[in-house]
Amino acid sequence: FLAEVTMAILARMRAKSPEGGFIPDWLAAVRPLLPRIHADGVRLITNSGGMNPLAARDAFAAMAGEAGLDFRVAAITGDDLTGMMDELRAAAPAEMFSGAALPERLASVNAYLGAVAIARALDAGADVVITGRVVDSALVLGPLMHEFGWGPEDYDRLAGGSLAGHVIECGAQGT
């Protein structure tokens, strides 16, 4: 869900409303499937939390509640680095091609998180994991780490899972 242009749109949505900044289309897509998902024990992992995974979690929980369903929902946060702007500016990073300094005004400052938080949320029993900005392949690698017990030193398996995640995420563009 989170192409760079989408992040910019979500930043504007969040600026307008504290409940905004996530992908509402995801909720509309899963709404009719919730009874079956719940009955079959399907676990959902999505980066549709965008700029506001906590609001996305709350919206999902409300939607599930309206359907009379109870899911254990985890929201993964930590990608929003806005609170670190003073530190980032002090480090004086330069744009890699032009050498330009950070712009004075930024709509958002987000880091890519990895698969470990997704795996941990699943390990803790989450039925639904809603993230903000994560590496695309993490949406596949996190569940693989959880399901097969892969640790941070299982380099070959992690590499294979990352490749699988990347092919799944970008496969349409590759073909």
XYZ file of N, CA, C and O in Angstrom:
700
model
N 0.792 -1.213 0.000
C 0.000 0.000 0.000
C 0.833 1.275 0.000
O 0.316 2.326 -0.318
N 2.106 1.211 0.422
C 2.789 2.445 0.795
C 3.871 2.901 -0.173
O 5.050 2.996 0.174
N 3.482 3.236 -1.373
C 4.408 3.889 -2.287
C 4.716 5.282 -1.732
O 3.984 5.808 -0.896
N 5.802 5.874 -2.199
C 6.213 7.178 -1.679
C 5.132 8.233 -1.874
O 4.859 9.030 -0.972
N 4.495 8.241 -3.040
C 3.440 9.233 -3.267
C 2.268 8.981 -2.319
O 1.634 9.925 -1.836
N 1.998 7.728 -2.000
C 0.924 7.402 -1.059
C 1.259 7.940 0.322
O 0.384 8.478 1.016
N 2.517 7.814 0.722
C 2.931 8.339 2.024
C 2.676 9.845 2.094
O 2.235 10.359 3.124
N 2.950 10.547 1.009
C 2.713 11.993 0.990
C 1.224 12.299 1.136
O 0.827 13.203 1.886
N 0.377 11.541 0.452
C -1.074 11.733 0.561
C -1.539 11.437 1.983
O -2.335 12.185 2.562
N -1.021 10.359 2.567
C -1.407 9.992 3.931
C -0.937 11.025 4.941
O -1.618 11.280 5.948
N 0.227 11.640 4.702
C 0.721 12.696 5.600
C -0.257 13.872 5.590
O -0.551 14.459 6.648
N -0.776 14.220 4.415
C -1.766 15.298 4.331
C -3.055 14.917 5.058
O -3.663 15.752 5.742
N -3.470 13.644 4.913
C -4.683 13.181 5.597
C -4.514 13.263 7.115
O -5.421 13.703 7.824
N -3.348 12.843 7.597
C -3.080 12.866 9.043
C -3.027 14.305 9.556
O -3.471 14.597 10.656
N -2.468 15.213 8.756
C -2.393 16.623 9.158
C -3.784 17.233 9.299
O -3.998 18.114 10.133
N -4.738 16.762 8.512
C -6.103 17.289 8.564
C -6.905 16.706 9.719
O -7.820 17.340 10.223
N -6.589 15.459 10.105
C -7.389 14.790 11.129
C -6.540 13.779 11.893
O -5.840 12.973 11.281
N -6.620 13.782 13.220
C -5.850 12.795 13.997
C -6.267 11.349 13.724
O -5.508 10.432 13.981
N -7.472 11.144 13.169
C -7.932 9.792 12.827
C -7.550 9.409 11.409
O -7.829 8.295 10.972
N -6.919 10.298 10.667
C -6.564 10.044 9.275
C -5.143 9.537 9.136
O -4.408 9.368 10.108
N -4.755 9.302 7.900
C -3.379 8.915 7.620
C -3.160 7.434 7.413
O -2.029 6.967 7.375
N -4.240 6.662 7.280
C -4.100 5.240 6.944
C -4.933 4.965 5.700
O -5.641 5.828 5.208
N -4.857 3.730 5.188
C -5.531 3.364 3.942
C -6.939 2.838 4.255
O -7.101 1.685 4.648
N -7.981 3.644 4.078
C -9.329 3.168 4.384
C -9.813 2.097 3.407
O -10.692 1.300 3.755
N -9.252 2.066 2.201
C -9.663 1.053 1.222
C -9.430 -0.369 1.741
O -10.162 -1.285 1.379
N -8.404 -0.548 2.573
C -8.129 -1.878 3.112
C -9.305 -2.341 3.966
O -9.728 -3.496 3.881
N -9.832 -1.453 4.755
C -10.980 -1.807 5.588
C -12.166 -2.223 4.721
O -12.828 -3.224 4.996
N -12.429 -1.454 3.680
C -13.541 -1.782 2.783
C -13.336 -3.133 2.105
O -14.287 -3.886 1.906
N -12.072 -3.453 1.788
C -11.780 -4.713 1.101
C -11.977 -5.921 2.014
O -12.461 -6.965 1.569
N -11.608 -5.801 3.286
C -11.713 -6.967 4.179
C -13.068 -7.075 4.874
O -13.419 -8.150 5.359
N -13.823 -5.991 4.908
C -15.117 -5.998 5.625
C -16.003 -7.185 5.249
O -16.473 -7.916 6.132
N -16.277 -7.439 3.963
C -17.190 -8.546 3.648
C -16.584 -9.926 3.937
O -17.312 -10.914 4.009
N -15.290 -9.981 4.120
C -14.617 -11.258 4.347
C -14.400 -11.572 5.824
O -13.974 -12.682 6.163
N -14.672 -10.614 6.699
C -14.353 -10.792 8.116
C -14.948 -12.048 8.751
O -14.240 -12.753 9.469
N -16.228 -12.368 8.526
C -16.752 -13.588 9.159
C -15.970 -14.837 8.737
O -15.652 -15.688 9.581
N -15.637 -14.951 7.474
C -14.899 -16.120 6.990
C -13.465 -16.116 7.519
O -12.938 -17.152 7.919
N -12.821 -14.953 7.504
C -11.461 -14.827 8.033
C -11.430 -15.263 9.493
O -10.561 -16.022 9.908
N -12.407 -14.779 10.257
C -12.473 -15.116 11.681
C -12.732 -16.608 11.879
O -12.059 -17.266 12.673
N -13.690 -17.150 11.149
C -14.051 -18.572 11.297
C -12.897 -19.489 10.921
O -12.683 -20.534 11.558
N -12.140 -19.119 9.892
C -11.041 -19.964 9.422
C -9.720 -19.695 10.137
O -8.726 -20.370 9.874
N -9.684 -18.682 11.006
C -8.454 -18.372 11.730
C -7.360 -17.792 10.846
O -6.171 -17.946 11.134
N -7.744 -17.127 9.772
C -6.773 -16.502 8.876
C -6.171 -15.300 9.587
O -6.891 -14.500 10.188
N -4.856 -15.175 9.517
C -4.183 -14.021 10.095
C -3.902 -13.007 8.987
O -3.515 -13.375 7.884
N -4.107 -11.747 9.304
C -3.918 -10.675 8.339
C -2.704 -9.844 8.721
O -2.541 -9.494 9.889
N -1.883 -9.523 7.751
C -0.745 -8.634 7.944
C -0.816 -7.585 6.846
O -0.904 -7.915 5.665
N -0.790 -6.312 7.234
C -0.917 -5.234 6.254
C -0.086 -4.022 6.661
O 0.069 -3.748 7.850
N 0.411 -3.317 5.671
C 1.070 -2.040 5.929
C 0.110 -0.874 5.675
O 0.534 0.263 5.532
N -1.177 -1.155 5.669
C -2.177 -0.123 5.402
C -2.304 0.879 6.545
O -3.038 1.848 6.421
N -1.556 0.664 7.632
C -1.551 1.642 8.723
C -0.920 2.954 8.306
O -1.172 3.992 8.920
N -0.104 2.896 7.255
C 0.475 4.107 6.678
C 1.107 5.020 7.698
O 2.024 4.650 8.409
N 0.598 6.216 7.799
C 1.110 7.227 8.716
C 0.446 7.168 10.086
O 0.798 7.942 10.965
N -0.508 6.253 10.265
C -1.269 6.231 11.507
C -1.766 4.816 11.827
O -2.972 4.556 11.804
N -0.833 3.891 12.127
C -1.258 2.515 12.398
C -2.186 2.384 13.603
O -3.025 1.489 13.637
N -2.069 3.275 14.570
C -2.954 3.191 15.739
C -4.395 3.527 15.358
O -5.330 2.852 15.812
N -4.582 4.526 14.522
C -5.938 4.852 14.056
C -6.480 3.737 13.173
O -7.667 3.407 13.238
N -5.619 3.136 12.352
C -6.044 2.008 11.516
C -6.469 0.832 12.393
O -7.487 0.176 12.118
N -5.709 0.583 13.458
C -6.071 -0.487 14.400
C -7.440 -0.219 15.004
O -8.298 -1.103 15.054
N -7.651 1.005 15.453
C -8.922 1.345 16.083
C -10.085 1.225 15.102
O -11.159 0.735 15.457
N -9.862 1.657 13.863
C -10.913 1.564 12.845
C -11.221 0.103 12.523
O -12.385 -0.266 12.358
N -10.180 -0.733 12.440
C -10.399 -2.156 12.179
C -11.182 -2.787 13.334
O -12.137 -3.542 13.123
N -10.762 -2.492 14.574
C -11.433 -3.075 15.738
C -12.902 -2.648 15.789
O -13.774 -3.465 16.107
N -13.187 -1.391 15.458
C -14.574 -0.926 15.446
C -15.377 -1.655 14.371
O -16.511 -2.076 14.617
N -14.773 -1.818 13.204
C -15.449 -2.511 12.109
C -15.731 -3.965 12.493
O -16.830 -4.480 12.271
N -14.751 -4.628 13.078
C -14.936 -6.022 13.508
C -15.999 -6.107 14.599
O -16.838 -7.022 14.585
N -15.983 -5.147 15.523
C -16.986 -5.115 16.589
C -18.394 -4.965 16.043
O -19.322 -5.607 16.532
N -18.553 -4.129 15.014
C -19.863 -3.966 14.383
C -20.353 -5.276 13.782
O -21.558 -5.521 13.706
N -19.406 -6.128 13.364
C -19.760 -7.429 12.792
C -19.888 -8.495 13.881
O -20.124 -9.667 13.572
N -19.691 -8.102 15.157
C -19.781 -9.043 16.264
C -18.579 -9.969 16.365
O -18.677 -11.059 16.926
N -17.452 -9.534 15.829
C -16.251 -10.368 15.812
C -15.151 -9.741 16.657
O -15.025 -8.516 16.724
N -14.362 -10.591 17.284
C -13.272 -10.123 18.132
C -11.952 -10.654 17.584
O -11.777 -11.866 17.457
N -11.061 -9.760 17.222
C -9.727 -10.102 16.737
C -8.695 -9.513 17.695
O -8.916 -8.431 18.251
N -7.578 -10.192 17.848
C -6.430 -9.612 18.570
C -5.622 -8.839 17.530
O -5.064 -9.443 16.609
N -5.594 -7.525 17.683
C -4.993 -6.648 16.672
C -3.734 -5.988 17.242
O -3.789 -5.365 18.304
N -2.636 -6.118 16.519
C -1.386 -5.452 16.882
C -1.120 -4.322 15.899
O -1.344 -4.472 14.699
N -0.665 -3.202 16.420
C -0.251 -2.069 15.578
C 1.244 -1.867 15.795
O 1.696 -1.723 16.929
N 1.988 -1.878 14.721
C 3.438 -1.687 14.804
C 3.754 -0.234 14.474
O 3.403 0.262 13.400
N 4.391 0.416 15.421
C 4.767 1.817 15.258
C 6.291 1.926 15.375
O 6.974 0.939 15.596
N 6.791 3.117 15.241
C 8.224 3.351 15.390
C 8.883 3.851 14.127
O 10.041 4.263 14.146
N 8.156 3.833 13.028
C 8.738 4.307 11.773
C 8.720 5.831 11.656
O 9.499 6.403 10.903
N 7.861 6.493 12.412
C 7.744 7.949 12.347
C 8.889 8.587 13.134
O 8.959 8.477 14.358
N 9.790 9.241 12.435
C 10.971 9.849 13.051
C 10.830 11.360 13.240
O 11.822 12.047 13.511
N 9.623 11.865 13.140
C 9.404 13.304 13.266
C 9.978 13.842 14.576
O 10.559 14.936 14.598
N 9.840 13.105 15.645
C 10.350 13.537 16.943
C 11.866 13.592 17.021
O 12.412 14.122 17.991
N 12.546 13.078 16.019
C 14.015 13.079 15.999
C 14.585 14.148 15.068
O 15.775 14.145 14.778
N 13.751 15.067 14.603
C 14.213 16.036 13.611
C 15.400 16.859 14.078
O 16.305 17.147 13.295
N 15.449 17.243 15.355
C 16.599 18.012 15.840
C 17.886 17.211 15.697
O 18.908 17.718 15.243
N 17.831 15.929 16.078
C 19.007 15.059 15.940
C 19.389 14.867 14.475
O 20.573 14.885 14.117
N 18.395 14.665 13.639
C 18.669 14.469 12.218
C 19.288 15.725 11.598
O 20.258 15.638 10.840
N 18.752 16.872 11.942
C 19.318 18.118 11.409
C 20.745 18.332 11.913
O 21.606 18.790 11.171
N 20.993 17.977 13.179
C 22.342 18.132 13.744
C 23.346 17.239 13.024
O 24.530 17.595 12.897
N 22.896 16.095 12.531
C 23.788 15.190 11.791
C 24.103 15.730 10.401
O 25.038 15.256 9.748
N 23.343 16.709 9.944
C 23.548 17.383 8.659
C 23.667 16.422 7.475
O 24.619 16.483 6.705
N 22.682 15.537 7.303
C 22.749 14.644 6.144
C 22.580 15.440 4.850
O 21.903 16.472 4.828
N 23.210 14.957 3.811
C 23.119 15.617 2.511
C 22.436 14.688 1.515
O 22.603 13.462 1.578
N 21.694 15.275 0.583
C 21.086 14.487 -0.488
C 22.211 13.850 -1.286
O 23.205 14.499 -1.594
N 22.070 12.557 -1.576
C 23.206 11.794 -2.093
C 23.681 12.210 -3.478
O 24.829 11.985 -3.820
N 22.852 12.808 -4.286
C 23.282 13.202 -5.626
C 23.667 14.677 -5.704
O 24.682 15.031 -6.272
N 22.842 15.526 -5.100
C 23.080 16.967 -5.233
C 23.869 17.550 -4.072
O 24.403 18.639 -4.186
N 23.894 16.850 -2.944
C 24.559 17.387 -1.765
C 23.707 18.383 -0.999
O 24.157 18.973 -0.022
N 22.455 18.580 -1.408
C 21.568 19.546 -0.759
C 21.254 19.124 0.675
O 21.177 17.934 0.992
N 21.072 20.120 1.519
C 20.701 19.873 2.916
C 19.231 19.476 3.002
O 18.473 19.638 2.044
N 18.834 18.977 4.181
C 17.421 18.671 4.406
C 16.588 19.930 4.185
O 16.991 21.016 4.604
N 15.436 19.803 3.570
C 14.552 20.959 3.423
C 14.103 21.451 4.801
O 14.048 20.685 5.760
N 13.774 22.705 4.898
C 13.298 23.273 6.161
C 11.995 22.622 6.617
O 11.805 22.355 7.781
N 11.093 22.374 5.677
C 9.785 21.806 6.008
C 9.657 20.432 5.368
O 9.909 20.283 4.176
N 9.276 19.460 6.168
C 9.063 18.100 5.673
C 7.658 17.654 6.046
O 7.215 17.886 7.169
N 6.972 16.999 5.129
C 5.633 16.485 5.408
C 5.688 15.287 6.348
O 4.810 15.088 7.178
N 6.750 14.488 6.219
C 6.925 13.324 7.089
C 8.380 12.881 7.033
O 9.110 13.210 6.105
N 8.752 12.146 8.058
C 10.087 11.558 8.129
C 9.880 10.137 8.654
O 9.541 9.946 9.822
N 10.022 9.160 7.768
C 9.749 7.786 8.151
C 10.903 6.879 7.788
O 11.514 7.027 6.728
N 11.167 5.930 8.674
C 12.164 4.898 8.430
C 11.443 3.624 8.007
O 10.283 3.411 8.352
N 12.128 2.795 7.269
C 11.597 1.472 6.947
C 11.885 0.533 8.113
O 13.043 0.357 8.488
N 10.846 -0.072 8.678
C 11.031 -1.098 9.695
C 11.133 -2.452 9.009
O 10.770 -2.605 7.850
N 11.601 -3.449 9.751
C 11.801 -4.770 9.185
C 10.754 -5.777 9.632
O 9.690 -5.442 10.153
N 11.100 -7.053 9.445
C 10.171 -8.156 9.669
C 10.070 -8.597 11.121
O 9.098 -9.244 11.503
N 11.050 -8.266 11.946
C 11.097 -8.793 13.312
C 9.864 -8.394 14.112
O 9.282 -9.224 14.826
N 9.436 -7.143 14.009
C 8.261 -6.710 14.775
C 7.003 -7.468 14.344
O 6.157 -7.794 15.180
N 6.894 -7.754 13.061
C 5.743 -8.525 12.573
C 5.784 -9.935 13.160
O 4.775 -10.445 13.661
N 6.955 -10.566 13.120
C 7.097 -11.911 13.689
C 6.756 -11.912 15.178
O 6.052 -12.807 15.661
N 7.228 -10.906 15.897
C 6.953 -10.828 17.344
C 5.469 -10.634 17.627
O 4.931 -11.196 18.584
N 4.791 -9.828 16.806
C 3.352 -9.629 16.995
C 2.607 -10.945 16.785
O 1.689 -11.284 17.547
N 2.995 -11.693 15.774
C 2.384 -13.002 15.535
C 2.714 -13.976 16.659
O 1.844 -14.725 17.113
N 3.960 -13.953 17.118
C 4.363 -14.805 18.244
C 3.525 -14.521 19.484
O 3.230 -15.428 20.270
N 3.143 -13.245 19.661
C 2.357 -12.843 20.827
C 0.871 -13.152 20.667
O 0.084 -12.896 21.573
N 0.482 -13.691 19.507
C -0.899 -14.121 19.313
C -1.780 -13.187 18.509
O -3.001 -13.374 18.479
N -1.200 -12.208 17.837
C -2.018 -11.289 17.036
C -2.692 -12.030 15.880
O -2.068 -12.855 15.217
N -3.961 -11.724 15.676
C -4.693 -12.224 14.508
C -4.502 -11.281 13.327
O -4.550 -11.702 12.178
N -4.343 -10.000 13.646
C -4.203 -8.951 12.642
C -3.008 -8.098 13.046
O -2.905 -7.674 14.196
N -2.113 -7.860 12.092
C -0.952 -7.002 12.333
C -1.030 -5.846 11.338
O -1.025 -6.063 10.124
N -1.108 -4.635 11.880
C -1.199 -3.432 11.058
C 0.066 -2.622 11.295
O 0.359 -2.237 12.426
N 0.808 -2.372 10.216
C 2.057 -1.638 10.333
C 1.953 -0.291 9.640
O 1.058 -0.055 8.835
N 2.927 0.541 9.953
C 3.186 1.731 9.165
C 4.198 1.346 8.100
O 4.092 0.286 7.462
N 5.219 2.141 7.951
C 6.238 1.932 6.913
C 7.117 0.741 7.281
O 7.809 0.755 8.285
N 7.039 -0.311 6.490
C 7.936 -1.461 6.620
C 8.502 -1.790 5.243
O 7.911 -1.437 4.222
N 9.625 -2.459 5.238
C 10.199 -2.947 3.990
C 9.161 -3.865 3.346
O 8.526 -4.681 4.026
N 8.958 -3.723 2.047
C 7.919 -4.506 1.366
C 8.033 -5.998 1.661
O 7.045 -6.670 1.926
N 9.236 -6.526 1.619
C 9.426 -7.961 1.825
C 9.126 -8.392 3.254
O 8.874 -9.570 3.512
N 9.100 -7.463 4.207
C 8.819 -7.792 5.607
C 7.423 -8.359 5.789
O 7.180 -9.135 6.714
N 6.498 -7.989 4.904
C 5.132 -8.489 5.006
C 5.059 -9.991 4.749
O 4.094 -10.649 5.154
N 6.068 -10.539 4.080
C 6.175 -11.986 3.868
C 7.190 -12.587 4.839
O 6.949 -13.637 5.433
N 8.310 -11.917 5.019
C 9.373 -12.452 5.870
C 8.936 -12.566 7.329
O 9.257 -13.557 7.994
N 8.199 -11.595 7.842
C 7.730 -11.658 9.231
C 6.923 -12.914 9.518
O 7.219 -13.638 10.481
N 5.908 -13.223 8.706
C 5.159 -14.463 8.931
C 6.026 -15.719 8.777
O 5.834 -16.703 9.499
N 6.974 -15.699 7.843
C 7.870 -16.853 7.695
C 8.716 -17.048 8.944
O 8.900 -18.179 9.415
N 9.248 -15.962 9.486
C 10.044 -16.046 10.715
C 9.211 -16.629 11.847
O 9.675 -17.483 12.605
N 7.978 -16.160 11.952
C 7.082 -16.668 12.992
C 6.765 -18.148 12.781
O 6.917 -18.958 13.691
N 6.343 -18.488 11.590
C 5.866 -19.849 11.315
C 6.962 -20.891 11.461
O 6.728 -21.985 11.965
N 8.179 -20.550 11.015
C 9.256 -21.540 11.002
C 10.300 -21.317 12.090
O 11.285 -22.048 12.150
N 10.089 -20.317 12.941
C 11.006 -20.085 14.051
C 12.373 -19.585 13.629
O 13.356 -19.833 14.328
N 12.442 -18.888 12.517
C 13.729 -18.368 12.059
C 14.191 -17.247 12.971
O 13.434 -16.367 13.341
N 15.487 -17.275 13.303
C 16.078 -16.248 14.144
C 16.908 -15.276 13.332
O 17.101 -15.439 12.126
N 17.455 -14.272 14.008
C 18.211 -13.220 13.305
C 19.531 -13.693 12.695
O 20.106 -12.979 11.885
N 19.993 -14.877 13.049
C 21.221 -15.390 12.443
C 20.966 -16.464 11.389
O 21.905 -17.069 10.881
N 19.730 -16.723 11.060
C 19.391 -17.689 10.013
C 19.488 -17.011 8.647
O 18.507 -16.890 7.908
N 20.703 -16.588 8.315
C 20.909 -15.711 7.160
C 20.399 -16.283 5.849
O 19.757 -15.572 5.069
N 20.668 -17.544 5.570
C 20.224 -18.121 4.304
C 18.699 -18.145 4.218
O 18.117 -17.815 3.180
N 18.052 -18.543 5.313
C 16.588 -18.576 5.318
C 16.010 -17.164 5.219
O 15.029 -16.929 4.497
N 16.595 -16.241 5.957
C 16.122 -14.859 5.903
C 16.294 -14.281 4.499
O 15.416 -13.553 4.016
N 17.405 -14.608 3.865
C 17.634 -14.129 2.496
C 16.591 -14.719 1.550
O 16.024 -13.996 0.711
N 16.321 -16.012 1.675
C 15.311 -16.648 0.828
C 13.931 -16.074 1.075
O 13.169 -15.808 0.140
N 13.588 -15.840 2.353
C 12.290 -15.246 2.680
C 12.177 -13.820 2.175
O 11.122 -13.389 1.709
N 13.278 -13.068 2.245
C 13.282 -11.696 1.728
C 13.088 -11.695 0.219
O 12.336 -10.874 -0.320
N 13.756 -12.616 -0.445
C 13.606 -12.713 -1.894
C 12.168 -13.084 -2.256
O 11.564 -12.468 -3.142
N 11.603 -14.070 -1.552
C 10.216 -14.454 -1.816
C 9.286 -13.267 -1.608
O 8.407 -12.997 -2.429
N 9.488 -12.530 -0.532
C 8.654 -11.367 -0.256
C 8.782 -10.306 -1.327
O 7.792 -9.701 -1.744
N 10.001 -10.099 -1.795
C 10.202 -9.079 -2.814
C 9.572 -9.496 -4.148
O 8.944 -8.682 -4.821
N 9.704 -10.759 -4.498
C 9.101 -11.247 -5.748
C 7.576 -11.145 -5.669
O 6.923 -10.721 -6.627
N 7.020 -11.501 -4.513
C 5.564 -11.400 -4.360
C 5.119 -9.946 -4.470
O 4.152 -9.627 -5.156
N 5.841 -9.042 -3.814
C 5.449 -7.644 -3.796
C 5.642 -6.983 -5.155
O 4.837 -6.177 -5.586
N 6.728 -7.311 -5.830
C 7.059 -6.620 -7.088
C 6.883 -7.529 -8.311
O 7.297 -7.145 -9.407
N 6.292 -8.685 -8.136
C 6.183 -9.629 -9.234
C 5.473 -9.088 -10.449
O 5.866 -9.339 -11.584
N 4.412 -8.334 -10.225
C 3.659 -7.799 -11.358
C 4.531 -6.875 -12.202
O 4.492 -6.911 -13.430
N 5.356 -6.067 -11.544
C 6.248 -5.168 -12.291
C 7.338 -5.954 -13.014
O 7.777 -5.561 -14.087
N 7.758 -7.071 -12.416
C 8.820 -7.881 -13.011
C 8.356 -8.677 -14.219
O 9.158 -9.094 -15.038
N 7.045 -8.901 -14.344
C 6.543 -9.691 -15.461
C 5.897 -8.794 -16.490
O 5.454 -9.203 -17.520
